[in-house]
XYZ file of N, CA and C in Angstrom:
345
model
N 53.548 1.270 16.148
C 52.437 0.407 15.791
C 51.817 0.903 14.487
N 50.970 0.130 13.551
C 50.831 0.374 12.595
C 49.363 1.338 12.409
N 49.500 2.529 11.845
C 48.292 3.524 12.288
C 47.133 2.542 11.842
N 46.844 1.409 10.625
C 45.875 1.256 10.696
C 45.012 -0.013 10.874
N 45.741 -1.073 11.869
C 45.683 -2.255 12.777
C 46.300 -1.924 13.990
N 45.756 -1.676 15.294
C 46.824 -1.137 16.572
C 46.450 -2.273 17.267
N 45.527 -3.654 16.918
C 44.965 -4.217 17.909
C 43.656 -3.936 18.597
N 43.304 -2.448 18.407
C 42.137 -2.238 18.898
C 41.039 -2.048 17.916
N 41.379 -1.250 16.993
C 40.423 -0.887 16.202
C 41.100 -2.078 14.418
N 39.600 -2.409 13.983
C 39.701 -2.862 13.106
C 39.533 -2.093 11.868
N 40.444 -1.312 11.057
C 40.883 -0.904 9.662
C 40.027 -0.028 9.690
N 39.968 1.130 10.792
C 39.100 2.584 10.479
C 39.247 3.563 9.265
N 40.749 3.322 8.829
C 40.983 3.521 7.683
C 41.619 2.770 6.791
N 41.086 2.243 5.762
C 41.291 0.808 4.751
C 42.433 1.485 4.036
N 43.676 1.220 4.063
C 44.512 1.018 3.078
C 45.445 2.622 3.797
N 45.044 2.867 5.042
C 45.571 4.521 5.508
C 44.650 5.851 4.625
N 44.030 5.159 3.875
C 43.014 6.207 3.574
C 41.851 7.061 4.462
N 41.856 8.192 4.801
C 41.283 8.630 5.588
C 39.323 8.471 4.965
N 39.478 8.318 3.468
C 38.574 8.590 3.217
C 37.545 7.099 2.756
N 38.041 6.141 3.000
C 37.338 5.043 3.364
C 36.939 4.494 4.772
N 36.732 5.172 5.592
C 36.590 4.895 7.258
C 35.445 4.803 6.715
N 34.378 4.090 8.250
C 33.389 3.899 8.609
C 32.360 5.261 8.223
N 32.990 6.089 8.449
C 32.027 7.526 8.985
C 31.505 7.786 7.280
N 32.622 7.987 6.374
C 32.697 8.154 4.950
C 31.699 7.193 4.331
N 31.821 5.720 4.604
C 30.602 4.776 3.872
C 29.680 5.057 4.118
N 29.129 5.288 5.389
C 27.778 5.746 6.144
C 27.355 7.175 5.469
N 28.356 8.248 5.117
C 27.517 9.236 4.467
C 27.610 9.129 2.904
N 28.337 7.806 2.462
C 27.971 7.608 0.826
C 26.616 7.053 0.800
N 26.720 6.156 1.981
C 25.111 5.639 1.727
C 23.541 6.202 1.986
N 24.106 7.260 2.664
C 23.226 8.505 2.735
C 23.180 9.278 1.962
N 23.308 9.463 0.728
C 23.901 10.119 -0.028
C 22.939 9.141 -1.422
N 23.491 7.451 -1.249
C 23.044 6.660 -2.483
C 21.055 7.203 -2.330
N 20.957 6.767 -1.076
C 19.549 6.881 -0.542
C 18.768 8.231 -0.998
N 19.255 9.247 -0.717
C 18.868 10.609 -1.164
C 18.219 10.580 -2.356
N 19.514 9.999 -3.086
C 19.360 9.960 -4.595
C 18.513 9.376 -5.473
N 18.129 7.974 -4.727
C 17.221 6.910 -4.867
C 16.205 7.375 -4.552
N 15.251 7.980 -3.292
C 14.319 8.799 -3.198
C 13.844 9.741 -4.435
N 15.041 10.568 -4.331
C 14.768 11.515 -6.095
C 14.372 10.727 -6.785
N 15.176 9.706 -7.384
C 14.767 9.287 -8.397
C 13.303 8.728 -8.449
N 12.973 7.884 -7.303
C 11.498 7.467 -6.772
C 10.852 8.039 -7.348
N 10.454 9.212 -6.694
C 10.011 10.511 -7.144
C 9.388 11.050 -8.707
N 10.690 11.433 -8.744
C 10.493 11.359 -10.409
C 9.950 10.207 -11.198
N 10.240 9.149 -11.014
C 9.707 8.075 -11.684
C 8.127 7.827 -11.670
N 7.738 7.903 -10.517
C 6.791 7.961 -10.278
C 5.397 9.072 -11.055
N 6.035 10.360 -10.477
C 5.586 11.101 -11.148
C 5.390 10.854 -13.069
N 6.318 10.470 -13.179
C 6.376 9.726 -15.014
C 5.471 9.150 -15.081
N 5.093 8.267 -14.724
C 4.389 7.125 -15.024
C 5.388 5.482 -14.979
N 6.421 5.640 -14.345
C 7.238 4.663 -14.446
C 7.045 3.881 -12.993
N 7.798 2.847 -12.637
C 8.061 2.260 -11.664
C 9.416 2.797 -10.363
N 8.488 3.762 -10.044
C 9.484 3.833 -8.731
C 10.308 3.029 -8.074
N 9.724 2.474 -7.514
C 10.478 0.985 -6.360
C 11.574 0.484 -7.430
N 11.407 0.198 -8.650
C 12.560 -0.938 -9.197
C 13.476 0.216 -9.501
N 13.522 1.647 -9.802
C 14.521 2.589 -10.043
C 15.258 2.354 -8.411
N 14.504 2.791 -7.609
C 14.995 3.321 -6.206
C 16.504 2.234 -5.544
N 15.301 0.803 -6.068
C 16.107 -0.062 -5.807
C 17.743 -0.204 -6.251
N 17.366 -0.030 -7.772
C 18.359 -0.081 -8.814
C 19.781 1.076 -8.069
N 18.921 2.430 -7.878
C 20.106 3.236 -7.892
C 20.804 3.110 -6.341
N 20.479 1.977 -5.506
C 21.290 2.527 -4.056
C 21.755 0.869 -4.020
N 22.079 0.188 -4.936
C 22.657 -0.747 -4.791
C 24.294 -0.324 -4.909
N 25.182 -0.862 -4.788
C 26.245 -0.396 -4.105
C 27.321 -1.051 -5.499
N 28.078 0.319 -5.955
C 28.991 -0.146 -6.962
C 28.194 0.000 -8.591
N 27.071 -0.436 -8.646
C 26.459 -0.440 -9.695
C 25.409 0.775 -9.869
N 24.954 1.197 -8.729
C 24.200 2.145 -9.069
C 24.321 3.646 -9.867
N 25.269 4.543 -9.790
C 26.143 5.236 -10.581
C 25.227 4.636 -12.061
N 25.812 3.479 -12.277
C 25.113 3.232 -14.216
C 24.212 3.245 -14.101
N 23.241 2.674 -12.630
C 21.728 2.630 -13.477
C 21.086 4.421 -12.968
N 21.774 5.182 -12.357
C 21.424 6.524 -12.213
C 21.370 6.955 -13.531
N 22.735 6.353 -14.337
C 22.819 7.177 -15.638
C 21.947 6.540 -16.690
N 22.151 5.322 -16.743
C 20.803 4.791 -17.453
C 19.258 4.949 -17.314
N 18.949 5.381 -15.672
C 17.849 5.716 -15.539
C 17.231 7.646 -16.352
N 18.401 8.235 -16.292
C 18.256 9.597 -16.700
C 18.128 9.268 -18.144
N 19.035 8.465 -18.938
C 19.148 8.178 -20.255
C 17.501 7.616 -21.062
N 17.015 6.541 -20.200
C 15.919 6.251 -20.523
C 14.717 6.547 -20.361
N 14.680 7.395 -19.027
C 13.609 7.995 -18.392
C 12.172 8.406 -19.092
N 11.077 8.579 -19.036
C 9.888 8.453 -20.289
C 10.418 10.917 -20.457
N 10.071 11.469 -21.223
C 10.012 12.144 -21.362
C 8.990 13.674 -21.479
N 7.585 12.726 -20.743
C 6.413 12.856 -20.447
C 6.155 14.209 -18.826
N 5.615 15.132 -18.835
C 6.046 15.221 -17.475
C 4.411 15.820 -16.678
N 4.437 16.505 -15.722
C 3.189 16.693 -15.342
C 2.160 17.738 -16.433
N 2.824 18.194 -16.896
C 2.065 18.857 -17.595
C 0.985 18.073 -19.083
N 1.936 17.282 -19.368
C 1.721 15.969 -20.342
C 0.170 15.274 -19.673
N 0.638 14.848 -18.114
C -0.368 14.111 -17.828
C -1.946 14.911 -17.384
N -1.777 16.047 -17.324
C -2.627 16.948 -16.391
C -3.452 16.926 -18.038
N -2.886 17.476 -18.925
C -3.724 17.460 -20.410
C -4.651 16.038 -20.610
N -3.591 15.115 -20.376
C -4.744 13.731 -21.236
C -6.145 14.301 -19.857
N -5.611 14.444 -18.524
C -6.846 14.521 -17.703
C -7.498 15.570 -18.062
N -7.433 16.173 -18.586
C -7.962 17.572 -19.115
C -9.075 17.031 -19.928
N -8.589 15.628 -21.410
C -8.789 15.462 -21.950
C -10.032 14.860 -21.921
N -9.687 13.739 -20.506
C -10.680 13.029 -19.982
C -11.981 13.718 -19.198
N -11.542 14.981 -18.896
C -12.814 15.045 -18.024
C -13.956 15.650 -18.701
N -13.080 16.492 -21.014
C -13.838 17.098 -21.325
C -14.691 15.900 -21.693
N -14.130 14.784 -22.293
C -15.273 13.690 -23.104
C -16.023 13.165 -21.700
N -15.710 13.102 -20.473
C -16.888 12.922 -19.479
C -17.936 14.135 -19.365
N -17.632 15.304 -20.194
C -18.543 16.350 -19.383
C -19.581 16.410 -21.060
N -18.951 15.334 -22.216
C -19.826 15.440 -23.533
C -20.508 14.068 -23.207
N -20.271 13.094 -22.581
C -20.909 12.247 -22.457
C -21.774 12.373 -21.417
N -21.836 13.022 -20.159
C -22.930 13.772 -19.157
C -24.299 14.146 -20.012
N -23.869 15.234 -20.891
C -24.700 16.252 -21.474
C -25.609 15.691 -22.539
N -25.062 14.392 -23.252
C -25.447 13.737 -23.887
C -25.496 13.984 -25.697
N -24.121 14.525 -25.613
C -23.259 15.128 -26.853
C -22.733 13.677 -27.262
N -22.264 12.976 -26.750
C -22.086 11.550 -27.232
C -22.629 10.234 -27.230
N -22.507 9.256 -27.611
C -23.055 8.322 -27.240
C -21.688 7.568 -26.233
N -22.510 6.268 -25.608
C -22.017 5.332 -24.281
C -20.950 4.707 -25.629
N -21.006 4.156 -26.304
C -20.380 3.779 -27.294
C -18.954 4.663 -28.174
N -19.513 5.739 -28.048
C -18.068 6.174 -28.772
C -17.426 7.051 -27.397
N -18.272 7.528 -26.437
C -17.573 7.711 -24.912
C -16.001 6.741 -24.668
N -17.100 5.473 -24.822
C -16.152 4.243 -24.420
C -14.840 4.224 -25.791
N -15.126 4.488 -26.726
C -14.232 4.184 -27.518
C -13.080 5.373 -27.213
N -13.367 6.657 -27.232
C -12.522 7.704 -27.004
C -11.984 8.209 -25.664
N -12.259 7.239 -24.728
C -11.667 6.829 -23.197
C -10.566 5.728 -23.471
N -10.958 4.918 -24.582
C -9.827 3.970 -24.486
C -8.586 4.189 -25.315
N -9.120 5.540 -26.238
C -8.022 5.466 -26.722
C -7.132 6.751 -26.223
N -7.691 7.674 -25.249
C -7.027 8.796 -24.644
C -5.915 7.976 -23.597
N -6.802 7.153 -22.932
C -5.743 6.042 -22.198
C -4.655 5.078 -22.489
N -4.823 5.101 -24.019
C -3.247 4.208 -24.202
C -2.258 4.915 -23.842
């Protein structure tokens, strides 16, 4: 009988490949998922959009490019980047408290620490 149609089992291994069975997809896709999390992660932490990376990288067949496109494009910014602008922000809140500035240029140098 043919090892990989016996009648009972349907194509546990696709083509006699041991390494396309059921068990093998299930831990690639555990595996895509992992990865997609990371990336979450990281994105997030960036300032980017998590969810549409996560999505991107555990789609099946395509994800591989957008893993690599996501590393390729990724912002280059990291916590330390962001912890400064807050640094930045809390000194012009602690000159505008004290009354070292005015409400007016407060506001102006909040909006532009925030672009």
């Amino acid at each position: 009988m043919d090892p990989i149609w016996d009648g009972h089992h349907h194509m546990e291994n696709w083509f006699g490949l041991p390494f396309f069975g059921w068990g093998m997809m299930l831990l690639w896709w555990a595996l895509l998922l992992a990865i997609g999390w990371l990336v979450y992660r990281d994105a997030e932490q960036r300032g980017m959009n998590g969810l549409l990376w996560f999505i991107l990288i555990i789609l099946p067949f395509v994800g591989i490019i957008f893993l690599i496109l996501y590393v390729l494009v990724r912002e280059t910014s990291d916590r330390s980047q962001v912890s400064e602008r807050n640094r930045a922000l809390e000194m012009l809140r602690e000159r505008y408290a004290m009354g070292e500035i005015s409400e007016e240029e407060y506001r102006r140098r909040k909006e532009e620490l925030e672009k």
